[in-house]
Amino acid sequence: MEATAHVDTFVRDALPPHAQWPKLVFELPELRYPKRLNCAAELLDRMVELGHGERSVIRTLVDGKAYACTYRALLHRANQIAHVLTADLHLRPGNRVLLRAPNNPMMAACWLAVVKAGLVAVPTMPLLRATELKQIIDKAKVGAALCDLRLMEEMELARAGCREMKQVLYFNDGSAGSLEQKLAHKPTAFANVDTAADDACMIAFTSGTTGRPKGTVHFHRDVLAMCDCFPRSCLKPGQDDIFCGTPPLAFTFGLGGLLCFPMRFGASTVLIEKLTPDSLLEAVDAFKATICFTAPTYYRQMAGLVRNYKLRSLKKCVSAGEALPDATRQMFKEASGIEIIDGIGATEMMHIFISHTPERVRRGATGYAIPGYDAKVIDDAGKPCAPGVVGRLAVIGPTGCRYLADPRQKDYVISRGSLRGWNLTGDAYKMDADGYFYYQARTDDMIISAGYNVAGPEVEAALLQHPAVAECGVVGVPDAERGQIVRACVVLKQGYTGNEPMVKELQEFVKKTIAPYKYPRSVQFVASLPRTETGKLQRFKLRQAG
C-alpha cells in the first residue's frame, strides 16, 4: 500500500489480513490511477478547473420551487464544511464522520467535505433507529457526526449510548451552533488532504444474514473506479444529462447514480428527499431529467402512471437493488418506450458489475460482465459451471470486498485455487453460452424487498423483545409488487392470542425498534418452529410452508 495520509490509522489497521484481500484488476486505461489521489478533489475541484464552475450540478426543490446549485457553489460550500471539520471539530485525517440526511444538497456537500479533508465518511440510511446507529458507531469507532436536524431524535438516542460519539453538528438548521452558523464565515478555499489512492474514504455498512452490520471499506480509487466502469460503458453520459432517482446517497447505488456519476461527467443531478412513483415522474418532467435510477418496484408502479406525463427528456432508466422481473421490464417498455438497463452490484463491490446497454438486452438476463470486470458461475468446488447450470456468482475487477475487522471476509473472497482473490457475492446465477447472466436467488437468507436488504435474524431479534413473543422465524416470500416481503412466523407465549390486533401490534413494535421498512408485512402464528437436532432454525421449511 502507498504511504497513508491518515494520522488516525484505525481503518487501515482494521482491514483484513492481506492474504484475504480481493485481487484487483486495472486493465482499462481509465482505471490506472496515480498513487496519490483524493476522489472528492477529482469529482469537484477538477471539474471547476476544467471550466464547469458555472454549470449546474445539483437541482432540487426549495419551498416548492426549482433551485440549482453550480459546481463552483458546491465547491465553496464543501470547502467551508471541511474547514468546520478540521478547525472547529479538530478532526484529523483518518477520523470517521457519520453522515445522516435524506437526499439533499447539504448531504452531498457534507460527503464531499469529509472526503476532501482526508476523513472517512460513514453514511447512514435516514430510517435507521438508534439501536442500528449504535452498532455502526461502535463498529467503526465514529467520533463525530453531521446530521440533518429532522433526524435528531434517533441521533441523540444513539449518541447517549456511545462513548466514541463526542461531537454532533446539525444542519438544515440556522440556529446558533448549527453547521450553517459555523461555516458562514469560513474560507471558500481549502487545501485538500493529499490522500493515497488506497486510503479509505468511506465505510459503507450493509446488514448480512446474521443482522450484524458489516462495514465495507472503500478507497479513494474505488469511488473513481465505479464512475469509470458502469456509467462509462452502459450509460455513456454527457455534460447535458440530468440524473434523478430514489436510492439514498447512503447506499452506494445512490451515491454513484445520484452524485458521483453525474459529477464525473460534468453533468447534473436531481436530489429530492421523498419520492413516490408519481412524484418521481413529476420530477422527471419538471427537471427534464434524462437518466433515472430506481428499483423494480417503482418501475412496475410507474408503468401504470406514465400516460399522465410527457417524459420527453427521459432517455435511460437503470434498475438495481433487486432482480428485475421480465414482466416489469416489458410492462414499463410498453408504457414508456424505454428499455430498462438492469444491473447487479453489491455494497462490497461498490456498484454495478453486471449490466448491459439498451441495445444488448436479453430477456430474463441481468446482463454481462461490464468492461473492467469479469464474472463466472462456479460450483461448490470452485470450478466453472457449464452453461445453464446454477451456481455461485464470482466476480473480479478494480473493486473488491474489504470488511472492517470482520471474520466474514474469508467467506466473501476466495482464498485458494485458480480463482483466488475473486469475490463471492452471495447470489445464485446461471450463465448462457454467450456470457449473459440469469439471476436465480440469494444463496443466503437475505431478504430483498423493494430494493432494500433486510436480514431475517435482525427482525427476529426485534420481535423477541415483545413480551408476547416466545419464538419467531423470519423469511422472505415472493411478492409480485416488492419482489419479496418479510414474513414472520411467531410462537406466542401462553395467555396471548394470535389475532389481527396482535398482528398490528407486532408490526408497529418492529417499526419502532428498527428501521420501519424492515417490519414483517406478513405475520403467521404457529405452534412451533422447525429446528434441526442441534436446535438450528430451518428457515427453508418456513419458506416452503408458504
Coordinates of C-alpha atoms in Angstrom, one line a residue:
M1 CA 0.0 0.0 0.0
E2 CA 1.0 3.6 -0.6
A3 CA 2.1 5.7 2.4
T4 CA -1.1 6.8 4.1
A5 CA -2.1 10.4 4.7
H6 CA -4.1 9.3 7.7
V7 CA -2.9 10.3 11.1
D8 CA -5.6 8.1 12.6
T9 CA -4.9 4.7 11.1
F10 CA -7.7 2.8 12.7
V11 CA -9.4 1.9 9.4
R12 CA -6.2 0.7 7.7
D13 CA -5.3 -1.3 10.8
A14 CA -8.7 -2.9 10.8
L15 CA -8.5 -4.1 7.2
P16 CA -8.5 -7.9 6.6
P17 CA -5.2 -9.8 6.6
H18 CA -3.6 -9.2 3.3
A19 CA -3.9 -12.9 2.3
Q20 CA -7.7 -12.4 2.4
W21 CA -7.8 -9.3 0.2
P22 CA -9.5 -9.4 -3.2
K23 CA -7.4 -9.5 -6.3
L24 CA -7.8 -6.3 -8.2
V25 CA -7.7 -5.8 -12.0
F26 CA -7.0 -2.4 -13.7
E27 CA -6.7 -3.4 -17.3
L28 CA -8.7 -0.5 -18.7
P29 CA -6.5 2.6 -19.4
E30 CA -9.0 4.8 -17.5
L31 CA -8.6 2.7 -14.3
R32 CA -4.8 3.3 -14.0
Y33 CA -4.9 5.9 -11.3
P34 CA -2.0 7.8 -9.7
K35 CA -0.7 6.7 -6.3
R36 CA -1.8 10.0 -4.7
L37 CA -5.5 10.7 -5.2
N38 CA -8.4 12.5 -3.5
C39 CA -11.6 11.4 -5.2
A40 CA -13.6 14.4 -4.0
A41 CA -11.0 16.7 -5.5
E42 CA -11.2 14.8 -8.8
L43 CA -15.0 14.9 -8.8
L44 CA -15.4 18.6 -7.7
D45 CA -12.3 20.7 -7.8
R46 CA -11.1 19.3 -11.1
M47 CA -14.4 19.9 -12.7
V48 CA -14.3 23.6 -11.8
E49 CA -10.7 23.7 -13.0
L50 CA -11.9 22.3 -16.4
G51 CA -14.4 25.1 -16.8
H52 CA -17.6 23.6 -15.4
G53 CA -17.8 26.1 -12.5
E54 CA -20.9 27.9 -13.6
R55 CA -22.7 24.7 -14.8
S56 CA -25.5 23.3 -12.6
V57 CA -24.5 20.2 -10.6
I58 CA -27.4 19.7 -8.1
R59 CA -31.0 20.6 -8.8
T60 CA -33.7 20.4 -6.1
L61 CA -36.9 21.9 -4.8
V62 CA -36.8 24.7 -2.2
D63 CA -40.2 25.7 -0.9
G64 CA -41.7 24.0 -4.0
K65 CA -39.6 26.0 -6.4
A66 CA -36.8 24.6 -8.6
Y67 CA -33.3 25.5 -7.4
A68 CA -29.9 24.8 -9.0
C69 CA -26.5 24.8 -7.4
T70 CA -23.4 25.2 -9.6
Y71 CA -20.2 23.3 -9.4
R72 CA -18.5 26.4 -8.0
A73 CA -21.1 27.0 -5.3
L74 CA -20.9 23.3 -4.3
L75 CA -17.1 23.6 -4.1
H76 CA -17.3 26.6 -1.9
R77 CA -19.8 25.0 0.4
A78 CA -17.9 21.7 0.7
N79 CA -14.7 23.7 1.4
Q80 CA -16.4 25.7 4.2
I81 CA -17.7 22.5 5.7
A82 CA -14.2 21.0 5.5
H83 CA -12.9 23.9 7.5
V84 CA -15.5 23.3 10.2
L85 CA -14.5 19.7 10.4
T86 CA -10.8 20.5 10.8
A87 CA -10.8 23.9 12.6
D88 CA -13.9 23.6 14.8
L89 CA -14.2 19.9 15.4
H90 CA -10.4 19.4 15.3
L91 CA -10.8 16.2 13.3
R92 CA -7.6 14.6 11.8
P93 CA -7.2 12.6 8.6
G94 CA -8.5 9.1 9.1
N95 CA -11.1 10.0 11.7
R96 CA -14.6 8.7 10.9
V97 CA -17.6 11.0 10.4
L98 CA -21.2 9.7 10.5
L99 CA -23.5 11.3 7.9
R100 CA -27.3 11.3 8.3
A101 CA -29.7 13.0 5.9
P102 CA -32.2 12.4 3.2
N103 CA -31.1 13.2 -0.4
N104 CA -30.5 16.9 -0.3
P105 CA -27.7 19.3 -1.3
M106 CA -26.2 19.5 2.2
M107 CA -25.8 15.7 2.4
A108 CA -23.9 15.8 -0.9
A109 CA -21.7 18.8 0.3
C110 CA -21.0 17.0 3.6
W111 CA -19.9 13.8 1.9
L112 CA -17.5 15.8 -0.4
A113 CA -16.2 17.9 2.5
V114 CA -15.4 14.8 4.7
V115 CA -13.5 13.2 1.8
K116 CA -11.7 16.4 0.9
A117 CA -10.5 16.7 4.5
G118 CA -9.0 13.2 4.4
L119 CA -11.6 11.9 6.8
V120 CA -13.6 8.7 6.4
A121 CA -17.4 9.1 5.6
V122 CA -19.8 6.7 7.2
P123 CA -23.1 7.5 5.5
T124 CA -26.3 6.0 7.1
M125 CA -29.9 5.5 6.0
P126 CA -32.3 8.1 7.3
L127 CA -34.7 5.5 8.5
L128 CA -32.2 3.7 10.8
R129 CA -33.1 3.7 14.5
A130 CA -30.8 4.4 17.5
T131 CA -30.1 0.7 18.0
E132 CA -28.8 0.3 14.5
L133 CA -26.8 3.5 14.6
K134 CA -25.1 2.5 17.8
Q135 CA -23.9 -0.8 16.1
I136 CA -22.4 1.2 13.3
I137 CA -20.8 3.9 15.6
D138 CA -19.3 1.2 17.8
K139 CA -18.0 -0.9 14.9
A140 CA -16.3 2.0 13.1
K141 CA -15.4 3.9 16.2
V142 CA -17.0 7.1 14.9
G143 CA -16.3 10.2 16.9
A144 CA -18.3 12.9 15.0
A145 CA -21.4 13.2 13.1
L146 CA -23.1 15.7 10.6
C147 CA -26.8 15.2 10.8
D148 CA -30.0 16.7 9.4
L149 CA -31.9 18.4 12.2
R150 CA -35.0 16.4 11.4
L151 CA -33.2 13.2 12.3
M152 CA -32.0 14.5 15.7
E153 CA -34.1 12.2 17.9
E154 CA -32.6 8.9 16.9
M155 CA -29.2 10.5 16.6
E156 CA -29.3 11.8 20.2
L157 CA -30.5 8.4 21.5
A158 CA -27.6 6.7 19.8
R159 CA -25.2 9.3 20.9
A160 CA -26.2 8.8 24.5
G161 CA -25.2 5.2 24.4
C162 CA -21.9 5.6 22.6
R163 CA -18.7 6.8 24.3
E164 CA -17.0 7.3 20.9
M165 CA -19.5 9.8 19.6
K166 CA -18.3 13.0 21.1
Q167 CA -19.4 15.7 18.5
V168 CA -22.6 16.1 16.5
L169 CA -23.4 19.1 14.3
Y170 CA -26.9 19.5 12.9
F171 CA -27.6 21.1 9.5
N172 CA -30.7 22.5 7.7
D173 CA -31.0 24.5 10.9
G174 CA -29.9 28.1 11.0
S175 CA -29.7 28.4 14.8
A176 CA -26.6 29.1 16.9
G177 CA -24.3 26.2 17.0
S178 CA -25.6 24.7 13.7
L179 CA -23.3 23.6 10.9
E180 CA -24.6 26.6 8.8
Q181 CA -23.8 29.0 11.5
K182 CA -20.3 27.7 11.9
L183 CA -19.5 27.6 8.2
A184 CA -20.9 31.1 7.4
H185 CA -17.5 32.9 7.8
K186 CA -15.2 30.1 6.8
P187 CA -13.0 30.5 3.7
T188 CA -14.3 29.1 0.4
A189 CA -10.9 27.7 -0.4
F190 CA -9.5 24.6 1.2
A191 CA -6.2 22.6 0.8
N192 CA -7.4 19.1 0.1
V193 CA -5.6 16.4 2.0
D194 CA -3.1 14.6 -0.2
T195 CA -4.5 11.1 0.4
A196 CA -3.2 7.9 -1.1
A197 CA -5.3 6.3 -3.8
D198 CA -5.6 3.3 -1.4
D199 CA -6.5 5.4 1.7
A200 CA -10.0 4.7 2.9
C201 CA -12.6 7.4 2.2
M202 CA -15.8 5.6 3.1
I203 CA -17.2 2.8 5.2
A204 CA -20.5 1.6 3.7
F205 CA -22.5 -0.6 6.0
T206 CA -24.6 -3.5 5.0
S207 CA -26.6 -6.0 7.1
G208 CA -25.7 -9.6 6.4
T209 CA -27.8 -12.6 7.0
T210 CA -27.0 -12.5 10.7
G211 CA -28.2 -9.0 11.1
R212 CA -24.8 -7.9 12.4
P213 CA -23.7 -4.9 10.3
K214 CA -20.7 -5.4 8.1
G215 CA -18.6 -2.3 7.3
T216 CA -17.3 -2.4 3.7
V217 CA -14.2 -0.2 3.3
H218 CA -13.8 1.7 0.1
F219 CA -10.7 3.6 -1.1
H220 CA -10.4 6.8 -3.0
R221 CA -9.6 5.0 -6.2
D222 CA -12.7 2.7 -5.7
V223 CA -15.0 5.7 -6.0
L224 CA -13.5 6.7 -9.3
A225 CA -13.5 3.1 -10.5
M226 CA -17.2 2.8 -10.0
C227 CA -17.6 6.0 -12.1
D228 CA -15.2 4.8 -14.8
C229 CA -16.9 1.4 -15.4
F230 CA -20.7 1.1 -15.4
P231 CA -21.7 4.6 -16.4
R232 CA -18.9 4.9 -19.0
S233 CA -19.8 1.6 -20.7
C234 CA -23.6 1.3 -20.2
L235 CA -24.9 4.8 -19.8
K236 CA -22.4 6.9 -21.8
P237 CA -23.5 10.1 -20.1
G238 CA -22.7 13.6 -21.4
Q239 CA -22.5 17.1 -19.8
D240 CA -26.1 17.8 -20.6
D241 CA -27.5 14.7 -18.9
I242 CA -29.6 15.2 -15.8
F243 CA -29.7 12.3 -13.4
C244 CA -32.6 11.6 -11.0
G245 CA -33.9 8.7 -8.9
T246 CA -34.8 7.3 -5.5
P247 CA -31.8 5.4 -3.9
P248 CA -30.5 7.2 -0.8
L249 CA -27.0 8.6 -1.0
A250 CA -26.2 6.4 2.0
F251 CA -26.4 3.4 -0.4
T252 CA -23.5 3.0 -2.8
F253 CA -26.2 2.6 -5.5
G254 CA -27.5 6.1 -4.8
L255 CA -24.1 7.6 -4.1
G256 CA -22.9 6.5 -7.5
G257 CA -26.1 7.1 -9.6
L258 CA -27.1 10.3 -8.0
L259 CA -23.9 12.1 -7.1
C260 CA -20.6 10.6 -8.3
F261 CA -21.6 9.5 -11.8
P262 CA -23.0 12.9 -12.9
M263 CA -20.1 14.8 -11.3
R264 CA -17.5 12.6 -13.1
F265 CA -19.0 13.5 -16.4
G266 CA -19.8 17.2 -15.8
A267 CA -23.5 16.5 -15.7
S268 CA -26.1 17.3 -13.0
T269 CA -28.4 15.5 -10.7
V270 CA -31.8 16.0 -9.1
L271 CA -31.9 15.4 -5.3
I272 CA -35.3 15.3 -3.8
E273 CA -35.9 13.9 -0.3
K274 CA -39.1 11.9 -0.7
L275 CA -40.2 10.4 -3.9
T276 CA -43.2 8.2 -4.8
P277 CA -43.7 6.7 -8.3
D278 CA -45.9 9.7 -9.1
S279 CA -43.6 12.4 -7.8
L280 CA -40.6 10.7 -9.4
L281 CA -42.3 11.0 -12.8
E282 CA -43.3 14.6 -11.9
A283 CA -39.6 15.3 -11.2
V284 CA -38.5 13.8 -14.5
D285 CA -40.9 16.2 -16.3
A286 CA -40.2 19.3 -14.1
F287 CA -36.4 19.0 -14.3
K288 CA -36.2 17.4 -17.8
A289 CA -34.2 14.5 -16.4
T290 CA -32.6 12.2 -18.9
I291 CA -31.4 9.3 -16.7
C292 CA -33.4 7.7 -13.9
F293 CA -32.2 5.3 -11.2
T294 CA -34.7 3.3 -9.1
A295 CA -35.8 -0.2 -8.0
P296 CA -38.0 -2.6 -10.0
T297 CA -40.9 -2.0 -7.6
Y298 CA -41.0 1.7 -8.7
Y299 CA -40.8 0.8 -12.4
R300 CA -43.7 -1.6 -12.0
Q301 CA -45.9 1.1 -10.4
M302 CA -44.6 3.8 -12.8
A303 CA -45.7 1.8 -15.8
G304 CA -49.3 2.5 -14.9
L305 CA -48.7 6.2 -14.5
V306 CA -46.5 7.0 -17.5
R307 CA -49.5 8.1 -19.6
N308 CA -50.1 11.0 -17.3
Y309 CA -46.7 12.6 -18.0
K310 CA -44.8 13.7 -21.1
L311 CA -41.3 12.2 -20.3
R312 CA -39.9 13.6 -23.5
S313 CA -36.5 14.2 -21.9
L314 CA -36.1 10.7 -20.4
K315 CA -33.6 8.5 -22.3
K316 CA -32.3 5.8 -20.0
C317 CA -33.6 4.0 -16.9
V318 CA -31.4 1.9 -14.6
S319 CA -32.8 -0.8 -12.3
A320 CA -30.8 -2.4 -9.4
G321 CA -31.1 -3.3 -5.8
E322 CA -33.1 -6.5 -6.5
A323 CA -33.8 -8.7 -9.5
L324 CA -35.8 -7.1 -12.3
P325 CA -38.7 -9.3 -13.3
D326 CA -39.0 -9.6 -17.1
A327 CA -42.7 -8.8 -16.8
T328 CA -41.9 -5.5 -15.2
R329 CA -39.3 -4.7 -17.8
Q330 CA -41.8 -5.4 -20.6
M331 CA -44.6 -3.5 -18.8
F332 CA -42.5 -0.4 -18.5
K333 CA -41.2 -0.6 -22.0
E334 CA -44.7 -0.9 -23.4
A335 CA -45.8 2.1 -21.4
S336 CA -42.8 4.3 -21.9
G337 CA -40.9 3.0 -24.9
I338 CA -37.7 2.8 -22.8
E339 CA -35.7 -0.4 -22.3
I340 CA -34.7 -0.6 -18.7
I341 CA -30.9 -1.1 -18.1
D342 CA -30.8 -3.9 -15.5
G343 CA -27.8 -4.4 -13.2
I344 CA -26.4 -6.2 -10.2
G345 CA -23.9 -4.7 -7.8
A346 CA -23.0 -5.1 -4.2
T347 CA -22.1 -2.8 -1.3
E348 CA -18.9 -4.9 -1.1
M349 CA -18.1 -4.3 -4.8
M350 CA -19.1 -0.6 -4.6
H351 CA -21.5 -0.6 -7.6
I352 CA -22.8 -2.4 -10.6
F353 CA -20.5 -5.0 -12.3
I354 CA -23.0 -7.0 -14.5
S355 CA -25.3 -5.0 -16.8
H356 CA -25.9 -4.2 -20.4
T357 CA -26.6 -1.4 -22.8
P358 CA -30.2 -0.9 -24.0
E359 CA -29.2 -2.3 -27.4
R360 CA -27.8 -5.5 -26.0
V361 CA -30.6 -6.5 -23.6
R362 CA -31.5 -10.2 -23.4
R363 CA -34.9 -11.2 -21.9
G364 CA -34.6 -12.6 -18.5
A365 CA -30.9 -11.8 -18.1
T366 CA -29.3 -9.3 -15.8
G367 CA -26.7 -8.7 -18.5
Y368 CA -23.0 -9.5 -19.0
A369 CA -19.8 -8.6 -17.1
I370 CA -19.2 -4.9 -17.9
P371 CA -15.8 -3.7 -19.2
G372 CA -13.4 -3.7 -16.2
Y373 CA -14.9 -6.7 -14.6
D374 CA -15.0 -10.5 -15.1
A375 CA -17.6 -12.9 -13.7
K376 CA -18.1 -16.6 -13.5
V377 CA -20.7 -19.0 -12.2
I378 CA -18.9 -21.7 -10.1
D379 CA -19.8 -24.8 -8.2
D380 CA -19.1 -25.6 -4.6
A381 CA -15.6 -26.9 -5.6
G382 CA -14.8 -23.5 -7.2
K383 CA -14.9 -24.8 -10.8
P384 CA -16.8 -23.0 -13.5
C385 CA -20.3 -24.4 -14.2
A386 CA -21.4 -25.4 -17.7
P387 CA -23.8 -23.0 -19.4
G388 CA -27.3 -23.2 -18.0
V389 CA -26.1 -24.7 -14.7
V390 CA -27.0 -22.8 -11.5
G391 CA -24.1 -22.0 -9.2
R392 CA -22.5 -19.2 -7.2
L393 CA -21.6 -15.9 -8.7
A394 CA -17.9 -15.0 -8.5
V395 CA -16.6 -11.5 -9.7
I396 CA -13.3 -9.8 -10.1
G397 CA -12.4 -6.2 -11.2
P398 CA -11.0 -2.9 -10.0
T399 CA -13.0 -3.0 -6.8
G400 CA -13.5 -5.8 -4.2
C401 CA -14.6 -6.7 -0.7
R402 CA -12.7 -5.5 2.3
Y403 CA -14.7 -5.8 5.5
L404 CA -13.8 -3.8 8.5
A405 CA -12.4 -6.1 11.2
D406 CA -14.9 -8.9 10.3
P407 CA -14.2 -12.7 10.2
R408 CA -16.8 -12.9 7.4
Q409 CA -14.1 -11.6 5.0
K410 CA -13.0 -15.2 4.4
D411 CA -16.5 -16.1 3.2
Y412 CA -16.6 -13.4 0.6
V413 CA -13.2 -13.6 -1.0
I414 CA -11.9 -16.9 -2.3
S415 CA -8.6 -17.7 -0.6
R416 CA -7.3 -20.6 -2.7
G417 CA -7.3 -22.2 -6.1
S418 CA -7.3 -20.7 -9.6
L419 CA -9.9 -18.1 -8.5
R420 CA -8.0 -16.9 -5.5
G421 CA -8.9 -13.3 -4.8
W422 CA -12.3 -13.4 -6.6
N423 CA -15.4 -12.2 -4.8
L424 CA -18.4 -14.4 -3.9
T425 CA -21.4 -12.1 -3.9
G426 CA -23.9 -14.5 -2.3
D427 CA -26.1 -14.7 -5.4
A428 CA -27.1 -17.8 -7.3
Y429 CA -26.9 -17.4 -11.1
K430 CA -26.6 -19.3 -14.3
M431 CA -24.8 -18.2 -17.4
D432 CA -25.6 -18.9 -21.1
A433 CA -23.1 -19.7 -23.8
D434 CA -22.8 -16.0 -24.8
G435 CA -21.8 -14.8 -21.3
Y436 CA -25.2 -13.5 -20.2
F437 CA -26.1 -14.0 -16.5
Y438 CA -29.5 -15.0 -15.2
Y439 CA -30.4 -14.4 -11.6
Q440 CA -31.9 -17.3 -9.6
A441 CA -31.9 -16.4 -5.9
R442 CA -29.8 -15.3 -3.0
T443 CA -27.5 -18.0 -1.6
D444 CA -28.0 -16.8 1.9
D445 CA -31.1 -15.8 3.9
M446 CA -31.1 -12.1 3.0
I447 CA -34.5 -10.8 2.1
I448 CA -34.5 -8.2 -0.7
S449 CA -37.8 -6.2 -0.6
A450 CA -38.4 -3.3 -2.9
G451 CA -34.6 -2.8 -3.2
Y452 CA -33.9 -2.8 0.5
N453 CA -31.8 -5.5 2.2
V454 CA -33.5 -7.0 5.3
A455 CA -31.7 -9.6 7.4
G456 CA -34.2 -12.1 8.9
P457 CA -32.3 -12.5 12.2
E458 CA -32.4 -8.8 12.8
V459 CA -36.2 -8.7 12.5
E460 CA -36.4 -11.8 14.8
A461 CA -34.3 -10.0 17.4
A462 CA -36.7 -7.1 17.3
L463 CA -39.8 -9.3 17.6
L464 CA -38.3 -11.3 20.5
Q465 CA -38.2 -8.1 22.5
H466 CA -42.0 -8.0 22.6
P467 CA -43.5 -9.6 25.7
A468 CA -45.9 -11.8 23.8
V469 CA -43.3 -13.5 21.6
A470 CA -41.8 -16.8 22.7
E471 CA -40.1 -17.8 19.4
C472 CA -40.1 -16.5 15.9
G473 CA -38.5 -17.2 12.5
V474 CA -38.4 -14.6 9.7
V475 CA -38.0 -15.3 6.0
G476 CA -38.6 -13.7 2.6
V477 CA -41.5 -14.9 0.5
P478 CA -42.2 -14.0 -3.2
D479 CA -44.4 -10.9 -3.8
A480 CA -45.4 -9.6 -7.2
E481 CA -45.0 -5.9 -6.3
R482 CA -42.0 -5.9 -4.0
G483 CA -40.0 -8.9 -5.2
Q484 CA -40.1 -10.3 -1.7
I485 CA -41.9 -9.4 1.5
V486 CA -40.8 -10.1 5.1
R487 CA -42.8 -12.9 6.7
A488 CA -42.6 -13.6 10.5
C489 CA -43.7 -17.0 11.8
V490 CA -44.4 -16.4 15.5
V491 CA -44.9 -18.6 18.5
L492 CA -46.8 -16.7 21.2
K493 CA -46.4 -17.1 24.9
Q494 CA -49.2 -18.6 26.9
G495 CA -52.0 -16.2 27.5
Y496 CA -51.7 -14.3 24.3
T497 CA -54.0 -14.7 21.3
G498 CA -52.8 -14.8 17.7
N499 CA -55.4 -12.5 16.0
E500 CA -55.4 -9.4 13.8
P501 CA -54.9 -6.9 16.6
M502 CA -51.8 -8.9 17.7
V503 CA -50.5 -8.8 14.1
K504 CA -50.8 -5.0 14.0
E505 CA -49.2 -4.7 17.5
L506 CA -46.2 -6.7 16.5
Q507 CA -45.8 -4.8 13.2
E508 CA -45.9 -1.5 14.9
F509 CA -43.5 -2.7 17.6
V510 CA -40.9 -3.7 14.9
K511 CA -41.3 -0.3 13.2
K512 CA -40.4 1.4 16.4
T513 CA -37.5 -0.9 17.2
I514 CA -35.6 -1.0 13.9
A515 CA -35.9 0.8 10.5
P516 CA -39.6 0.8 9.6
Y517 CA -39.1 -0.7 6.1
K518 CA -37.9 -4.0 7.8
Y519 CA -41.3 -4.7 9.5
P520 CA -43.0 -8.1 8.6
R521 CA -45.8 -7.4 6.2
S522 CA -47.0 -10.9 6.8
V523 CA -47.3 -12.4 10.3
Q524 CA -48.3 -16.1 10.8
F525 CA -48.9 -17.6 14.2
V526 CA -47.6 -21.1 14.6
A527 CA -47.5 -23.7 17.4
S528 CA -43.8 -24.4 16.9
L529 CA -40.8 -23.8 14.7
P530 CA -38.9 -26.4 12.6
R531 CA -35.5 -26.9 14.0
T532 CA -32.6 -29.3 13.5
E533 CA -31.4 -31.7 16.2
T534 CA -28.8 -29.2 17.2
G535 CA -31.5 -26.5 17.6
K536 CA -30.9 -24.5 14.5
L537 CA -33.9 -22.9 12.8
Q538 CA -34.7 -24.4 9.4
R539 CA -35.8 -21.3 7.6
F540 CA -36.2 -23.2 4.3
K541 CA -39.1 -25.1 5.8
L542 CA -40.7 -21.8 6.8
R543 CA -40.4 -20.7 3.2
Q544 CA -41.8 -24.0 1.9
A545 CA -44.8 -23.7 4.2
G546 CA -45.8 -20.7 2.0

